[in-house]
mmCIF file of C-alpha atoms and ligand atoms in Angstrom:
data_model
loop_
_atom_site.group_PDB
_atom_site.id
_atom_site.type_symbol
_atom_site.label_atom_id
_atom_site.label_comp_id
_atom_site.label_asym_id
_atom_site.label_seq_id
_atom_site.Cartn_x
_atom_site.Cartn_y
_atom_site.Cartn_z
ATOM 1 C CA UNK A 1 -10.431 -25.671 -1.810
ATOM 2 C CA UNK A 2 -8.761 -22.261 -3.107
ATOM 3 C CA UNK A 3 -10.986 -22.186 -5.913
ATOM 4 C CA UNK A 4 -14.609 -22.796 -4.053
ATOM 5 C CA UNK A 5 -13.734 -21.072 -0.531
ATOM 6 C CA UNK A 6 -15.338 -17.955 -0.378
ATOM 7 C CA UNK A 7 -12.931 -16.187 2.224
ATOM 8 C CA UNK A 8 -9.538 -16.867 2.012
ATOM 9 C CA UNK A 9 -6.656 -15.425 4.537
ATOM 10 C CA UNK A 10 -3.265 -16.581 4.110
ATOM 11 C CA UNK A 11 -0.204 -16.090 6.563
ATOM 12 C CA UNK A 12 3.612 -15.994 5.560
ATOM 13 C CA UNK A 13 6.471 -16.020 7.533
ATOM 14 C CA UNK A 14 10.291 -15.937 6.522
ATOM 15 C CA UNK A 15 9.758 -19.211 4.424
ATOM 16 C CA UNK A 16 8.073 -17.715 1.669
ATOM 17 C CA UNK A 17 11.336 -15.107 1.420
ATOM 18 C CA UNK A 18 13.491 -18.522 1.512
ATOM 19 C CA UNK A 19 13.340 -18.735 -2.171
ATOM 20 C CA UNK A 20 13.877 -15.424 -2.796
ATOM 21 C CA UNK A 21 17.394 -15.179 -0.937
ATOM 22 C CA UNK A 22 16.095 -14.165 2.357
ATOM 23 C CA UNK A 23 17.531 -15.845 5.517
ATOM 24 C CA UNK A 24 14.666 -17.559 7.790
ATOM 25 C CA UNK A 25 15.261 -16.156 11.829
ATOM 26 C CA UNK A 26 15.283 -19.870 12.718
ATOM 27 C CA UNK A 27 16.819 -23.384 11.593
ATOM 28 C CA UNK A 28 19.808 -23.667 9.439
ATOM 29 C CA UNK A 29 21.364 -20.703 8.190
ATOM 30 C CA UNK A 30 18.907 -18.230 10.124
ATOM 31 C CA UNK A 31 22.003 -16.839 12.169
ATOM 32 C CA UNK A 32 23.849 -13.884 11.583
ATOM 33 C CA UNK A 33 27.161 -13.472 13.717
ATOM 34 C CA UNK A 34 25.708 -16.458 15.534
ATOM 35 C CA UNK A 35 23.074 -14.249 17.256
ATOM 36 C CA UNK A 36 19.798 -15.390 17.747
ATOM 37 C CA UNK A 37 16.659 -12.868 16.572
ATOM 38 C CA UNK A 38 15.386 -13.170 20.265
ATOM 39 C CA UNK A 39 18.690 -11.480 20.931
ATOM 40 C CA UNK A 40 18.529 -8.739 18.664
ATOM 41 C CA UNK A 41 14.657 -8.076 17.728
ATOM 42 C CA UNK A 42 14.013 -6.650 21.595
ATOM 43 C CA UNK A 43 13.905 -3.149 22.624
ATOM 44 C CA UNK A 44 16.422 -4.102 25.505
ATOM 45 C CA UNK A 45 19.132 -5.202 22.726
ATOM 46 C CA UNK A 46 18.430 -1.487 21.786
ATOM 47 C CA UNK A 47 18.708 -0.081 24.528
ATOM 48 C CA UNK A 48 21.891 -1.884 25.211
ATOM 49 C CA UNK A 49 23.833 -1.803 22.158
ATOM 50 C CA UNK A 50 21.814 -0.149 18.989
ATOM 51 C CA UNK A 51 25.318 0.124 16.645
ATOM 52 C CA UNK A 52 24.777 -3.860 16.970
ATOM 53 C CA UNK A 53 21.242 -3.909 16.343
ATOM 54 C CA UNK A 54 21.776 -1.392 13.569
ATOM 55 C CA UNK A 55 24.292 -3.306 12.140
ATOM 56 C CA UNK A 56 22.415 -6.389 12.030
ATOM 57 C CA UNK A 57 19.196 -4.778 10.467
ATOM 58 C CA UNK A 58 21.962 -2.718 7.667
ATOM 59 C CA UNK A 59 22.935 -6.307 6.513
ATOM 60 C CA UNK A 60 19.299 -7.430 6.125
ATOM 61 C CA UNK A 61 18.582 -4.121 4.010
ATOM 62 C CA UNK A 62 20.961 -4.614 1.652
ATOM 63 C CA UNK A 63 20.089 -8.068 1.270
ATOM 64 C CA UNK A 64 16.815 -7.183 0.677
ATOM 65 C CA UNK A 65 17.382 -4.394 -1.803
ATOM 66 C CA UNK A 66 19.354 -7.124 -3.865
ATOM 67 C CA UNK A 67 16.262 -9.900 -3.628
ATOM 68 C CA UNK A 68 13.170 -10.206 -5.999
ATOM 69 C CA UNK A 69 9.932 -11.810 -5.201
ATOM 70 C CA UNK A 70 10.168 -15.843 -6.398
ATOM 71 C CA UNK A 71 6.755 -17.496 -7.580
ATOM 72 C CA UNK A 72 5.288 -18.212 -4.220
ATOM 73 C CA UNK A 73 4.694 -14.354 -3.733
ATOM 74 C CA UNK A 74 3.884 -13.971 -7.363
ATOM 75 C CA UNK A 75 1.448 -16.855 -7.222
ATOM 76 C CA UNK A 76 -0.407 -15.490 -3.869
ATOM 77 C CA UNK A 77 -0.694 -12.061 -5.615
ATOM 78 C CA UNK A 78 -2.500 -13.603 -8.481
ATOM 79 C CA UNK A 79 -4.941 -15.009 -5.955
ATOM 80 C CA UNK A 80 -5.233 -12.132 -4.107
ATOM 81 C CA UNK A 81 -5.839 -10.134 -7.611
ATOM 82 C CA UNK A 82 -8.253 -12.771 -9.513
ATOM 83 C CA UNK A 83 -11.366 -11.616 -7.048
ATOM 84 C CA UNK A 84 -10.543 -8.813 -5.109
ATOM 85 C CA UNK A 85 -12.189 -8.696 -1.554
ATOM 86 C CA UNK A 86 -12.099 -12.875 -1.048
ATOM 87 C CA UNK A 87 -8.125 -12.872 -0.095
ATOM 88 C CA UNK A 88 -6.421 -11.330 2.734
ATOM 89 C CA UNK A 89 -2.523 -11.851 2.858
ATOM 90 C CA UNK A 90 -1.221 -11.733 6.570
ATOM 91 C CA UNK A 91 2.095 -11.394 6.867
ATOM 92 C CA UNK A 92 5.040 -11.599 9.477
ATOM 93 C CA UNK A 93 7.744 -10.801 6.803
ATOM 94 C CA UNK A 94 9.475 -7.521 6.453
ATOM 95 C CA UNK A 95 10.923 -6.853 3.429
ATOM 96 C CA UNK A 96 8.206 -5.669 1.408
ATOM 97 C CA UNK A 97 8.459 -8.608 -1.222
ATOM 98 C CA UNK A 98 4.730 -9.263 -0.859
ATOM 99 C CA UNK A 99 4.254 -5.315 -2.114
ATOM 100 C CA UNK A 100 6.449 -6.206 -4.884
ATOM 101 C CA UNK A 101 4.458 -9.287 -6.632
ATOM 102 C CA UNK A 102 1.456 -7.264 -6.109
ATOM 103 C CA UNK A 103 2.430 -4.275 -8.126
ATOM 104 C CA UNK A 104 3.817 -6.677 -10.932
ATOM 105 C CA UNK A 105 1.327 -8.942 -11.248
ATOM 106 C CA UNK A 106 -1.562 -6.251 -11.238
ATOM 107 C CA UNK A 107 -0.215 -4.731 -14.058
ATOM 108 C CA UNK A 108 -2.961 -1.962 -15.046
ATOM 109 C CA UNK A 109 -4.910 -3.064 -12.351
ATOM 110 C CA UNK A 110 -5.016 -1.797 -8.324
ATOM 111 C CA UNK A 111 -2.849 -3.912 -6.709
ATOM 112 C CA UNK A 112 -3.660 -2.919 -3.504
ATOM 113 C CA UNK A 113 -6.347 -5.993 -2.739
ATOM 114 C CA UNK A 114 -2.976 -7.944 -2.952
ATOM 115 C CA UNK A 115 -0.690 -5.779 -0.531
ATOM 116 C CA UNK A 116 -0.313 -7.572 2.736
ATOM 117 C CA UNK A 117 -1.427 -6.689 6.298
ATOM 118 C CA UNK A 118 2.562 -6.585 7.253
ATOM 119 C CA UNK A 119 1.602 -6.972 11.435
ATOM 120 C CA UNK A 120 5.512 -6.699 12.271
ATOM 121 C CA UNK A 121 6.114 -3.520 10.390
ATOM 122 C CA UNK A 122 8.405 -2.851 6.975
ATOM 123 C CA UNK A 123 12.500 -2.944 6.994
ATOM 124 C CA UNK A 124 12.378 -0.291 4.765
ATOM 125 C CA UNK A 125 11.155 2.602 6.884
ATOM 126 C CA UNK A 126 12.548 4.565 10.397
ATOM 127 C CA UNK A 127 10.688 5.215 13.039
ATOM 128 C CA UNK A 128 12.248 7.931 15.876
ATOM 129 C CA UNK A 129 12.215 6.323 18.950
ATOM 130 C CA UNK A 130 11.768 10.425 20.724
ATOM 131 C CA UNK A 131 8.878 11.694 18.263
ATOM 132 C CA UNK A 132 7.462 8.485 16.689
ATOM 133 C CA UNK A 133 8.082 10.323 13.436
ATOM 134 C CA UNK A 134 8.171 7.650 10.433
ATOM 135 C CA UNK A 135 10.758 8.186 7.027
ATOM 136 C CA UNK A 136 10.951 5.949 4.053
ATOM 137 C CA UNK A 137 14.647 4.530 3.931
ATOM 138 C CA UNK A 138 16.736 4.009 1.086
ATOM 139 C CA UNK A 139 17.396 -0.271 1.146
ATOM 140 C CA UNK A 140 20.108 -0.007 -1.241
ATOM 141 C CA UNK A 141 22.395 2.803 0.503
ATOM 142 C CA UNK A 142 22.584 0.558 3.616
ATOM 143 C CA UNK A 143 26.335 -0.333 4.686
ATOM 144 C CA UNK A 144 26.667 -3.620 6.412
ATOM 145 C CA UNK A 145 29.558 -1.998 7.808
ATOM 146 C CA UNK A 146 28.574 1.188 9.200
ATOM 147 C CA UNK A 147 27.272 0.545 12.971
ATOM 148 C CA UNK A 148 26.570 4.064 13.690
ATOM 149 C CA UNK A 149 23.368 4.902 15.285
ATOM 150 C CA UNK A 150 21.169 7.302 12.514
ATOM 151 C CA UNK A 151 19.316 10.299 14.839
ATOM 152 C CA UNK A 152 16.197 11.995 13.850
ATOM 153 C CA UNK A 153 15.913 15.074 11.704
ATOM 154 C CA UNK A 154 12.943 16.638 13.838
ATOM 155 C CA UNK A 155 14.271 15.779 17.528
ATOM 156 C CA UNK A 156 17.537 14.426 17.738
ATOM 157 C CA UNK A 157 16.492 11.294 19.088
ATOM 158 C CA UNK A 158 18.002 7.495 17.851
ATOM 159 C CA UNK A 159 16.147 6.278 14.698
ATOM 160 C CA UNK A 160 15.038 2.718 14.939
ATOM 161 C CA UNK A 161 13.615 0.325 11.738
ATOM 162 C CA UNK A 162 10.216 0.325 11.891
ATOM 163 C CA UNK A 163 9.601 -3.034 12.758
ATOM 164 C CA UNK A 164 7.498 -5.145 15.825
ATOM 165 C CA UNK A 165 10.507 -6.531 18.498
ATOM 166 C CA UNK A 166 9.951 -8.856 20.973
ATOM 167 C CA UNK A 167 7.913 -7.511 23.888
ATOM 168 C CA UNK A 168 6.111 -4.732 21.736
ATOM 169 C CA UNK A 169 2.888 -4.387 20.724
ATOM 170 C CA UNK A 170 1.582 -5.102 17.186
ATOM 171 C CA UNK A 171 -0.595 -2.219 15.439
ATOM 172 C CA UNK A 172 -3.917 -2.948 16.953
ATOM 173 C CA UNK A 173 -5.227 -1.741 14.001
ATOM 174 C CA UNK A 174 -3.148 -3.972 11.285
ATOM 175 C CA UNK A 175 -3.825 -7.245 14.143
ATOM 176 C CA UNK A 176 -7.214 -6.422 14.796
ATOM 177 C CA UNK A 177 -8.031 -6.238 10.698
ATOM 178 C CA UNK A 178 -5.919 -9.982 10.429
ATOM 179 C CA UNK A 179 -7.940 -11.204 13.286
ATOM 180 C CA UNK A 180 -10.887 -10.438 11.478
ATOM 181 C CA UNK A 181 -10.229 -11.665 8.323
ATOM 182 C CA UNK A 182 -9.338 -15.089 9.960
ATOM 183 C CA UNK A 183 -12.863 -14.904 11.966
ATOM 184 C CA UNK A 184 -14.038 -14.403 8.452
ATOM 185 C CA UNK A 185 -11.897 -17.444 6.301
ATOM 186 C CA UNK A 186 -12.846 -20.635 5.562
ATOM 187 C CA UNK A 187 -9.567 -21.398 4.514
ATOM 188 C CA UNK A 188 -6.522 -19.883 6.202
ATOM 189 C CA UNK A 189 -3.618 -20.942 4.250
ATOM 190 C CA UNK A 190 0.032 -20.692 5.913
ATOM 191 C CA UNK A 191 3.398 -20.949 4.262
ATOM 192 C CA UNK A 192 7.110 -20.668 5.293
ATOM 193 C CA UNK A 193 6.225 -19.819 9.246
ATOM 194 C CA UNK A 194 7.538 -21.823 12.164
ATOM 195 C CA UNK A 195 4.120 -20.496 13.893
ATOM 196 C CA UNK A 196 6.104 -19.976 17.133
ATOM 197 C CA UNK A 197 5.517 -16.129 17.500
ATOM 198 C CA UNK A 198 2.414 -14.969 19.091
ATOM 199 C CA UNK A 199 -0.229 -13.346 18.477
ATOM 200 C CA UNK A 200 0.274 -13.849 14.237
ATOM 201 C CA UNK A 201 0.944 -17.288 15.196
ATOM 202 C CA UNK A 202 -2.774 -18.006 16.610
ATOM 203 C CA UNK A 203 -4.773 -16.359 13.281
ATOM 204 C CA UNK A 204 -4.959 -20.108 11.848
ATOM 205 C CA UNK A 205 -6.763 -21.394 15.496
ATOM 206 C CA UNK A 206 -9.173 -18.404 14.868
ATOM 207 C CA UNK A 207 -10.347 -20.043 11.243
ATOM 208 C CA UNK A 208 -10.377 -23.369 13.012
ATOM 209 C CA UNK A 209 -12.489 -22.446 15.981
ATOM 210 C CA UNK A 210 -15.339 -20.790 13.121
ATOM 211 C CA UNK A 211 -15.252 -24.518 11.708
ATOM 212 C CA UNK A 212 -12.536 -23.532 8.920
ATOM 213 C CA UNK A 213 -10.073 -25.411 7.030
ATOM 214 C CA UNK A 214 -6.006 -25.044 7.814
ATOM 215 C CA UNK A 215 -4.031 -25.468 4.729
ATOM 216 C CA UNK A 216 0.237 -25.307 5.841
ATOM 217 C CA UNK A 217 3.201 -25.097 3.273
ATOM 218 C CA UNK A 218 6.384 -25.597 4.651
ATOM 219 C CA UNK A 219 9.292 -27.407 4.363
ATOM 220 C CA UNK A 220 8.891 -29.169 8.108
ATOM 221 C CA UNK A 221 6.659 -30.025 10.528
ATOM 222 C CA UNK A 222 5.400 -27.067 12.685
ATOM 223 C CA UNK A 223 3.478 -26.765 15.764
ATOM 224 C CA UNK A 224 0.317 -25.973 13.527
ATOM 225 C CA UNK A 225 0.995 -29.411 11.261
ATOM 226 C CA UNK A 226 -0.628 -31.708 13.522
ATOM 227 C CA UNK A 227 -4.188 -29.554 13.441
ATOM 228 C CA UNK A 228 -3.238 -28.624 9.428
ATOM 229 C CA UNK A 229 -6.330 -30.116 7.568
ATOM 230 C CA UNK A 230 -3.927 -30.341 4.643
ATOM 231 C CA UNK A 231 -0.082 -30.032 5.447
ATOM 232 C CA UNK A 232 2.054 -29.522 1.931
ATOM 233 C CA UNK A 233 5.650 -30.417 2.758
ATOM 234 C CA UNK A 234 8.471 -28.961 0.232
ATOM 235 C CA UNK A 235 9.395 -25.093 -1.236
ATOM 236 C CA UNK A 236 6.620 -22.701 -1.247
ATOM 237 C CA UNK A 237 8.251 -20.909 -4.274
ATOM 238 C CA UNK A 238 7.254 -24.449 -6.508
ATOM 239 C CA UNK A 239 4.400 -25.212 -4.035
ATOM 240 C CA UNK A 240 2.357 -22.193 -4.219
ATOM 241 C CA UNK A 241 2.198 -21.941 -8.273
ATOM 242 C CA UNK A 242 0.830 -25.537 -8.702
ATOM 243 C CA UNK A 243 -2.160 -24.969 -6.438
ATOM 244 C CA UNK A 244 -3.177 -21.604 -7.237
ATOM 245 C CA UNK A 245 -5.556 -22.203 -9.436
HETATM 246 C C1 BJW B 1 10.038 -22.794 4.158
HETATM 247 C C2 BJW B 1 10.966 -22.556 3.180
HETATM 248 C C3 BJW B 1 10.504 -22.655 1.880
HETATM 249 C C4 BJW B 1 11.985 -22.316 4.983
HETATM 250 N N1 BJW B 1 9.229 -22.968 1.649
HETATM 251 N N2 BJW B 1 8.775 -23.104 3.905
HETATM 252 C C5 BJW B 1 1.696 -16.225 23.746
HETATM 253 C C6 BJW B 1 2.405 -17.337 24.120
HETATM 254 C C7 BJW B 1 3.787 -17.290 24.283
HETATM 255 C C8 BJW B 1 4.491 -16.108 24.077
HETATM 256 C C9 BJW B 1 3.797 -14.994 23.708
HETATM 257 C C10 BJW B 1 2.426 -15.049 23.550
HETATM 258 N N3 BJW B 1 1.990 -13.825 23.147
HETATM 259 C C11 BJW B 1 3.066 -13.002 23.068
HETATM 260 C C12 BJW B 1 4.187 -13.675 23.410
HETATM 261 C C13 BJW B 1 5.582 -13.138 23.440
HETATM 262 C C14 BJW B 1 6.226 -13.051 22.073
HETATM 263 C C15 BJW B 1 6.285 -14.452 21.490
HETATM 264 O O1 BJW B 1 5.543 -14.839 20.624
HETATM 265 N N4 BJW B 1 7.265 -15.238 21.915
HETATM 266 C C16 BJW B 1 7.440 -16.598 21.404
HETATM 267 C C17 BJW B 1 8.823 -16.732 20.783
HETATM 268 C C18 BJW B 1 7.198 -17.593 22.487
HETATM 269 N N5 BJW B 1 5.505 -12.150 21.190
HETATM 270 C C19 BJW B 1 5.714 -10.834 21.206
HETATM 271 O O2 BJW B 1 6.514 -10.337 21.982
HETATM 272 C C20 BJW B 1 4.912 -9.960 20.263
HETATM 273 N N6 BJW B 1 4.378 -8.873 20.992
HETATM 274 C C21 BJW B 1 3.363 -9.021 21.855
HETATM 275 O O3 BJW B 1 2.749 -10.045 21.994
HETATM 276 O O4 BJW B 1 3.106 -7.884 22.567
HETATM 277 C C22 BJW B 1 2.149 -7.930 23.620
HETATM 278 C C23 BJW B 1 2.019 -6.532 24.169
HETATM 279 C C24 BJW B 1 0.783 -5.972 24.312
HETATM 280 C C25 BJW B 1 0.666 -4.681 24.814
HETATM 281 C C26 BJW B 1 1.809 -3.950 25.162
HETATM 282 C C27 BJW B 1 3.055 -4.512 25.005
HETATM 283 C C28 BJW B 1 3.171 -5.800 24.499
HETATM 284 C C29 BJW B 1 5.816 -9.335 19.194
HETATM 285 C C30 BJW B 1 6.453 -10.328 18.320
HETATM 286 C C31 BJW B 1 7.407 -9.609 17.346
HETATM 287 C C32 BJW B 1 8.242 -10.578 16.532
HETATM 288 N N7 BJW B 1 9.256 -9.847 15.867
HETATM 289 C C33 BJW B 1 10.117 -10.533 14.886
HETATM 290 C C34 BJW B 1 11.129 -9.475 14.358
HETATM 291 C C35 BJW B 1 10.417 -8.521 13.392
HETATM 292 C C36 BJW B 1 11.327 -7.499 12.843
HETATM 293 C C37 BJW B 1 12.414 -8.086 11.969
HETATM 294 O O5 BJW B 1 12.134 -8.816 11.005
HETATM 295 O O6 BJW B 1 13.547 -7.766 12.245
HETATM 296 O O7 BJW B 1 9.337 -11.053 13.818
HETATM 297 S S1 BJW B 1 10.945 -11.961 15.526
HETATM 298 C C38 BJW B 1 10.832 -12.909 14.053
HETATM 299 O O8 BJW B 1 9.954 -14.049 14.229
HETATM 300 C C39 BJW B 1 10.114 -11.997 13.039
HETATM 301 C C40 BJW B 1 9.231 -12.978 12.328
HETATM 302 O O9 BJW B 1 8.181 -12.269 11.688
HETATM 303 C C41 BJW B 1 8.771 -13.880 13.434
HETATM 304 C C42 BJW B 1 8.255 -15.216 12.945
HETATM 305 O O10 BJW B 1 9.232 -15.953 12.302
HETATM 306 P P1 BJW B 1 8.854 -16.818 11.008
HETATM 307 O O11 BJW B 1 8.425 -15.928 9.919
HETATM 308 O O12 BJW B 1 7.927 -17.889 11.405
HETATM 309 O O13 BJW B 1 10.292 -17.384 10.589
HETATM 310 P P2 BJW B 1 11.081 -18.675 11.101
HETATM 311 O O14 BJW B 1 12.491 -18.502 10.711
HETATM 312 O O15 BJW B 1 10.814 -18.934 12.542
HETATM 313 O O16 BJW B 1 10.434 -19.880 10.310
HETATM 314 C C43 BJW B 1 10.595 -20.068 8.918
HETATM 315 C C44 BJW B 1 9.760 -21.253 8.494
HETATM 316 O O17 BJW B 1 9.797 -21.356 7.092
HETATM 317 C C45 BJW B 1 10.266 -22.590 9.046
HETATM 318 O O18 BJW B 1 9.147 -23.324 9.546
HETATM 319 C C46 BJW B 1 10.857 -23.295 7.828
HETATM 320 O O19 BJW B 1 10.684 -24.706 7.852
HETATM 321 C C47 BJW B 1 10.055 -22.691 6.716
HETATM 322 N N8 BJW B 1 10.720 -22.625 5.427
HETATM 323 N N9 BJW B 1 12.213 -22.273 3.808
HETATM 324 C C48 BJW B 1 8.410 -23.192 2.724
HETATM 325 N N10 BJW B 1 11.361 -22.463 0.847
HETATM 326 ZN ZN1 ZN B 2 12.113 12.425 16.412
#
């Protein structure tokens, strides 16, 4: 089916991180200080306590800066890359790891047709929650530590990661482009996401509803597994590089 569909989308969640070192939000070992991400990830926990939040989303940075992309993003890259234009990579993941197997994989070539539509926004950059202004941040200078709240060059106000909480909405640009390549897909392929948050967690319904396939990769069952055309139980990261062809 990867080889003779003629659109391809594919949506990743924290699963396809797993491998790489990355802690899911949910299931074993997705805690951190036994908070839950629907405790944190909100504008109210913000508003409320932002050294917290801060502190929480300093930890995942420097996790991050210390984790490489394992096969499962390499091998999507290479699908991506092998005919630009047929694959679209959706994904729900932060932490830029998709980026990474792109621009190694392509080499001499573009990567770009293998960069993800990231619909919940990058760990890697601020946003100012005053001026909207954006900054690349430096991963690897992040103190797990340090809980203080970083303010905005231009205005003063609290910096915040640029990333989609709870309650907010999703680029309608970046969602509206992922909705469309699912329209478009014969194939959607998911890996490593529970497919409880909404709206990334409808794109597969949208390929289903045009009369495509569902492909899932995961290491459970899922609320998408019983509609899955295909569901592929075990690690993405050994998974994904035996069926790409
Ligand atoms: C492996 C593996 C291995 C492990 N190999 N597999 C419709 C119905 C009901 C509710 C809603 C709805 N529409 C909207 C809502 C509300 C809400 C929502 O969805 N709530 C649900 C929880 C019920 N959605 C929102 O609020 C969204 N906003 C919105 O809709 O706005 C509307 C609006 C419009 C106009 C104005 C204002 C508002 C926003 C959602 C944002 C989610 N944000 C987070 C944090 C991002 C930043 C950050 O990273 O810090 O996104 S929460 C968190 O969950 C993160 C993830 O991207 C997301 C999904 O998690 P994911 O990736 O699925 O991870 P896990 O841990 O859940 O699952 C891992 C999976 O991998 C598991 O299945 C494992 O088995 C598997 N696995 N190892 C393969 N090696
Ligand atoms: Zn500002």
């Amino acid at each position: 089916m990867l080889r003779d569909a003629e659109r391809i989308v594919v949506l990743t969640g924290a699963g396809v991180s797993a491998e790489s070192g990355v802690p899911t939000f949910r299931g074993d070992g997705g805690l951190w200080k036994s908070y839950r991400p629907e405790e944190l990830a909100t504008p109210e926990a913000f508003a409320r306590d932002p050294g917290l939040v801060w502190e929480w989303y300093r930890w995942r940075r420097s996790l991050v800066a210390r984790c490489a992309p394992n096969p499962g993003h390499h091998a999507l890259a290479r699908l991506a890359l092998a005919q630009p234009g047929r694959t679209t990579i959706v994904t729900q993941n932060v932490d830029g790891l998709h980026h990474r197997a792109a621009r190694a994989e392509a080499r001499e070539r573009d990567p770009k047709p293998a960069f993800p539509i990231e619909v919940h926004g990058a760990i890697h950059r601020d946003r100012c929650s005053g001026c909207s202004h954006v900054e690349d941040a430096d991963l690897a200078a992040a103190d797990p530590a340090d809980s203080g709240i970083p303010r905005c060059a231009r205005c003063g106000s609290p910096l915040r990661p640029d990333v989609v909480w709870f309650g907010e909405a999703l680029d309608p640009a970046m969602i509206g482009a992922a909705f469309a390549a699912a329209e478009e897909a014969d194939l959607c392929l998911v890996v490593g996401t529970s497919a409880l948050v909404y709206p990334a967690a409808s794109l597969p319904d949208v390929t289903r509803a045009r009369g495509g396939r569902v492909v899932e990769v995961n290491l459970d069952s899922t609320p998408l597994t019983p509609y899955a055309w295909k569901s592929l139980k075990g690690p993405s990261g050994s998974i994904l590089p035996r069926i790409v062809p």
